[in-house]
């Protein structure tokens, strides 16, 4: 099964914000990513708007032609934004407002009633909902219980362990993915995926629907150019 590459363009906004003007132009970069082969565009607005701004998300929704995925913590402002824009997918992330990056998945048991109510509202608006999760069986089961269609496996720990022990790094992800598929959940993945570890992950999780990749892809683009880099990442995902 082909796995879609969704490019997270938050880093492009970070670069733009460093100078205050509109260079690089995030809309143009999103459209160029699509032209170069990205099958989706991901953004992660945070309350302080230090990367992508809420106004960028509104403009991107009008411009993006591939799958638009909005990630974030479901506070009131985020929910209002996504209900208004109705992107193809919303990925809910349990971020504290000031974390540097998303480094934890949901405890779907502790947060069951909160998540159930958010998921009900988003699904009623026709949005596919994915939950960012560590590869833990109870949390996968909890994701099913709150009625999402997908989970996004948080791959930070995989990426950290992969260089020293490939087999061990993938084990919990294979188990969680098998279980998720068995109970009817689709699977995405993201965080710290790169040109070294992506192919191995995809080979061991054949049901993988989509990866969202930002940091490493944008860093690689400094050396290889955006078009080549997107092609290189897509090649890691081909069957
Ligand atoms: N998925 C989620 C939920 C994220 O928060 C992030 C980072 O914003 C990513 C994927 C992409 O991670 P990376 O930038 O390490 O590729």
Coordinates of C-alpha atoms and ligand atoms in Angstrom, one line a residue:
X1 CA 0.0 0.0 0.0
X2 CA 1.3 3.4 -0.9
X3 CA 2.0 5.7 2.0
X4 CA 1.3 9.4 1.5
X5 CA 3.9 12.0 2.3
X6 CA 2.5 15.1 4.0
X7 CA 5.0 17.9 4.4
X8 CA 4.8 19.9 7.6
X9 CA 5.6 23.5 6.7
X10 CA 5.8 25.0 10.2
X11 CA 9.6 25.4 9.8
X12 CA 9.0 27.6 6.7
X13 CA 6.9 29.9 8.8
X14 CA 9.5 29.9 11.6
X15 CA 12.1 31.1 9.0
X16 CA 9.7 33.8 7.7
X17 CA 8.9 35.0 11.2
X18 CA 12.5 35.5 12.0
X19 CA 12.5 38.6 9.8
X20 CA 8.9 39.7 10.0
X21 CA 8.3 40.0 6.2
X22 CA 6.8 37.4 3.9
X23 CA 10.0 35.6 2.9
X24 CA 9.8 32.7 2.4
X25 CA 6.1 32.8 1.4
X26 CA 4.4 29.8 3.1
X27 CA 1.6 29.6 0.6
X28 CA 4.1 29.5 -2.3
X29 CA 6.2 26.8 -0.5
X30 CA 3.0 24.7 0.2
X31 CA 2.1 24.9 -3.5
X32 CA 5.6 24.1 -4.6
X33 CA 5.7 21.1 -2.2
X34 CA 2.6 19.8 -3.9
X35 CA 4.1 20.4 -7.3
X36 CA 7.3 18.5 -6.3
X37 CA 5.2 15.5 -5.2
X38 CA 3.9 16.1 -1.6
X39 CA 0.6 14.3 -1.2
X40 CA -0.5 16.5 1.7
X41 CA 0.4 19.6 3.7
X42 CA 0.5 19.7 7.4
X43 CA 0.5 22.7 9.8
X44 CA 0.6 22.9 13.5
X45 CA -0.7 26.2 14.9
X46 CA 0.3 26.8 18.5
X47 CA -1.2 29.3 20.8
X48 CA 1.8 31.7 20.6
X49 CA 1.9 31.5 16.8
X50 CA 5.6 31.2 16.9
X51 CA 5.6 29.0 13.8
X52 CA 2.5 29.0 11.6
X53 CA -0.1 31.7 12.3
X54 CA -3.8 31.2 12.5
X55 CA -4.2 33.6 9.6
X56 CA -1.7 31.4 7.5
X57 CA -3.9 28.4 8.2
X58 CA -7.0 30.2 6.8
X59 CA -5.1 31.2 3.6
X60 CA -3.5 27.7 3.2
X61 CA -6.9 26.1 3.4
X62 CA -8.0 28.1 0.3
X63 CA -4.8 27.3 -1.6
X64 CA -3.8 23.7 -0.8
X65 CA -5.0 21.2 -3.4
X66 CA -3.8 18.0 -1.7
X67 CA -4.8 16.7 1.7
X68 CA -4.7 19.4 4.3
X69 CA -3.9 18.2 7.8
X70 CA -4.1 20.6 10.8
X71 CA -2.5 19.4 14.0
X72 CA -2.8 20.8 17.4
X73 CA -4.1 20.9 21.0
X74 CA -7.9 21.1 20.9
X75 CA -8.4 24.3 22.9
X76 CA -11.3 26.6 22.1
X77 CA -9.5 28.7 19.5
X78 CA -8.2 25.6 17.7
X79 CA -11.6 23.9 17.6
X80 CA -13.2 27.1 16.3
X81 CA -10.6 27.3 13.5
X82 CA -10.9 23.7 12.3
X83 CA -14.7 23.7 12.5
X84 CA -14.7 26.8 10.3
X85 CA -12.1 25.5 7.8
X86 CA -13.1 21.8 7.8
X87 CA -9.7 20.4 6.6
X88 CA -9.6 16.8 5.4
X89 CA -7.9 15.7 8.6
X90 CA -7.3 17.1 12.1
X91 CA -4.6 15.5 14.2
X92 CA -5.2 16.1 17.9
X93 CA -2.0 16.5 20.0
X94 CA -1.8 16.8 23.8
X95 CA 0.7 19.7 23.7
X96 CA 1.2 22.0 26.6
X97 CA 1.1 25.6 25.2
X98 CA 4.9 26.2 25.6
X99 CA 6.5 22.9 24.6
X100 CA 9.3 23.1 22.0
X101 CA 7.7 20.4 19.9
X102 CA 5.2 17.6 20.4
X103 CA 6.9 15.0 22.5
X104 CA 4.1 12.9 24.0
X105 CA 1.0 11.1 22.8
X106 CA -2.4 11.2 24.4
X107 CA -3.4 9.2 27.4
X108 CA -6.7 8.2 25.8
X109 CA -8.0 6.7 29.0
X110 CA -7.5 9.6 31.3
X111 CA -8.8 12.0 28.6
X112 CA -11.6 9.8 27.4
X113 CA -14.6 12.1 28.0
X114 CA -12.8 15.2 26.8
X115 CA -11.6 13.5 23.6
X116 CA -15.0 11.8 23.0
X117 CA -16.7 15.2 23.0
X118 CA -14.1 16.9 20.7
X119 CA -14.1 14.0 18.3
X120 CA -17.9 13.9 18.1
X121 CA -18.0 17.6 17.1
X122 CA -15.2 17.3 14.5
X123 CA -16.6 14.1 12.9
X124 CA -20.1 15.8 12.8
X125 CA -18.4 18.4 10.6
X126 CA -17.1 15.7 8.3
X127 CA -13.5 15.9 9.4
X128 CA -11.3 12.8 9.7
X129 CA -9.8 12.8 13.2
X130 CA -6.5 11.3 14.1
X131 CA -4.9 11.0 17.6
X132 CA -1.2 11.4 18.3
X133 CA -0.3 8.3 20.3
X134 CA 2.6 6.4 21.8
X135 CA 2.6 2.8 20.7
X136 CA 0.8 1.6 23.8
X137 CA -2.0 -1.0 23.5
X138 CA -4.3 0.6 26.1
X139 CA -4.0 4.0 24.4
X140 CA -4.7 2.5 21.0
X141 CA -7.8 0.8 22.5
X142 CA -8.7 4.1 24.1
X143 CA -8.5 5.8 20.7
X144 CA -11.0 3.3 19.3
X145 CA -13.3 4.0 22.2
X146 CA -13.4 7.7 21.5
X147 CA -14.3 7.0 17.9
X148 CA -11.4 8.4 15.8
X149 CA -10.7 6.9 12.4
X150 CA -6.9 7.1 12.7
X151 CA -4.0 7.3 15.0
X152 CA -0.7 9.0 14.4
X153 CA 2.1 7.0 16.0
X154 CA 4.5 9.3 17.7
X155 CA 7.9 8.1 16.3
X156 CA 10.2 10.2 18.5
X157 CA 11.3 7.1 20.5
X158 CA 11.7 5.0 17.4
X159 CA 14.0 7.6 15.8
X160 CA 16.0 7.9 19.0
X161 CA 16.6 4.2 19.3
X162 CA 16.9 3.3 15.6
X163 CA 20.6 4.1 15.2
X164 CA 21.7 1.7 18.0
X165 CA 19.1 -1.1 17.6
X166 CA 16.8 -1.1 14.6
X167 CA 14.9 -4.3 15.6
X168 CA 14.2 -3.1 19.1
X169 CA 13.3 0.4 18.0
X170 CA 10.5 -0.9 15.7
X171 CA 9.0 -3.6 18.0
X172 CA 6.4 -1.6 19.9
X173 CA 5.3 0.1 16.8
X174 CA 4.7 -3.1 14.9
X175 CA 2.7 -4.5 17.8
X176 CA 0.6 -1.3 18.2
X177 CA 0.1 -1.0 14.4
X178 CA -1.1 -4.7 14.2
X179 CA -3.5 -4.1 17.0
X180 CA -4.8 -0.9 15.6
X181 CA -5.4 -2.5 12.2
X182 CA -7.2 -5.4 13.9
X183 CA -9.6 -3.1 15.7
X184 CA -10.2 -1.0 12.5
X185 CA -8.0 2.0 13.1
X186 CA -6.0 3.5 10.2
X187 CA -2.4 4.5 10.9
X188 CA -0.3 7.6 10.4
X189 CA 3.1 8.3 11.9
X190 CA 5.3 11.3 12.5
X191 CA 8.1 13.0 14.5
X192 CA 11.8 12.8 13.8
X193 CA 11.3 10.6 10.7
X194 CA 14.2 11.2 8.3
X195 CA 16.0 9.7 5.2
X196 CA 17.8 7.2 7.5
X197 CA 14.9 5.7 9.4
X198 CA 11.8 6.2 7.2
X199 CA 12.2 3.2 4.8
X200 CA 12.7 0.7 7.7
X201 CA 9.6 2.1 9.5
X202 CA 7.5 1.8 6.3
X203 CA 8.7 -1.7 5.6
X204 CA 7.7 -2.9 9.0
X205 CA 4.4 -1.1 9.1
X206 CA 2.9 -1.9 5.7
X207 CA -0.5 -0.5 6.7
X208 CA 1.0 2.9 7.1
X209 CA -1.3 5.4 5.4
X210 CA 0.5 8.7 5.9
X211 CA 3.6 10.2 7.4
X212 CA 3.9 13.9 8.2
X213 CA 7.5 15.2 8.2
X214 CA 8.8 18.6 8.8
X215 CA 12.1 19.2 10.6
X216 CA 14.4 16.8 8.8
X217 CA 12.9 17.3 5.4
X218 CA 13.3 21.0 5.6
X219 CA 16.9 20.6 6.8
X220 CA 17.7 18.2 4.0
X221 CA 16.2 20.6 1.5
X222 CA 19.0 23.1 2.4
X223 CA 21.5 20.6 0.9
X224 CA 19.5 18.8 -1.8
X225 CA 16.8 21.4 -2.7
X226 CA 13.1 21.1 -1.9
X227 CA 12.1 19.2 -5.1
X228 CA 14.9 16.6 -4.8
X229 CA 14.3 16.2 -1.1
X230 CA 10.6 15.5 -1.5
X231 CA 11.4 12.9 -4.2
X232 CA 13.9 11.3 -1.9
X233 CA 11.4 11.0 0.9
X234 CA 8.7 9.7 -1.4
X235 CA 11.2 7.0 -2.7
X236 CA 11.6 5.7 0.9
X237 CA 7.9 5.2 1.0
X238 CA 7.4 3.4 -2.2
X239 CA 6.6 -0.3 -2.1
Ligands
LIG1 N1 3.4 14.9 13.9 C1 3.1 15.8 14.9 C2 1.8 15.6 15.7 C3 3.9 16.9 15.2 O1 3.6 17.7 16.2 C4 5.1 17.1 14.4 C5 6.0 18.2 14.7 O2 5.3 19.4 14.7 C6 5.3 16.2 13.4 C7 4.5 15.1 13.1 C8 6.5 16.3 12.5 O3 7.7 16.1 13.2 P1 9.1 16.5 12.6 O4 9.1 18.0 12.4 O5 10.1 16.0 13.6 O6 9.2 15.8 11.2

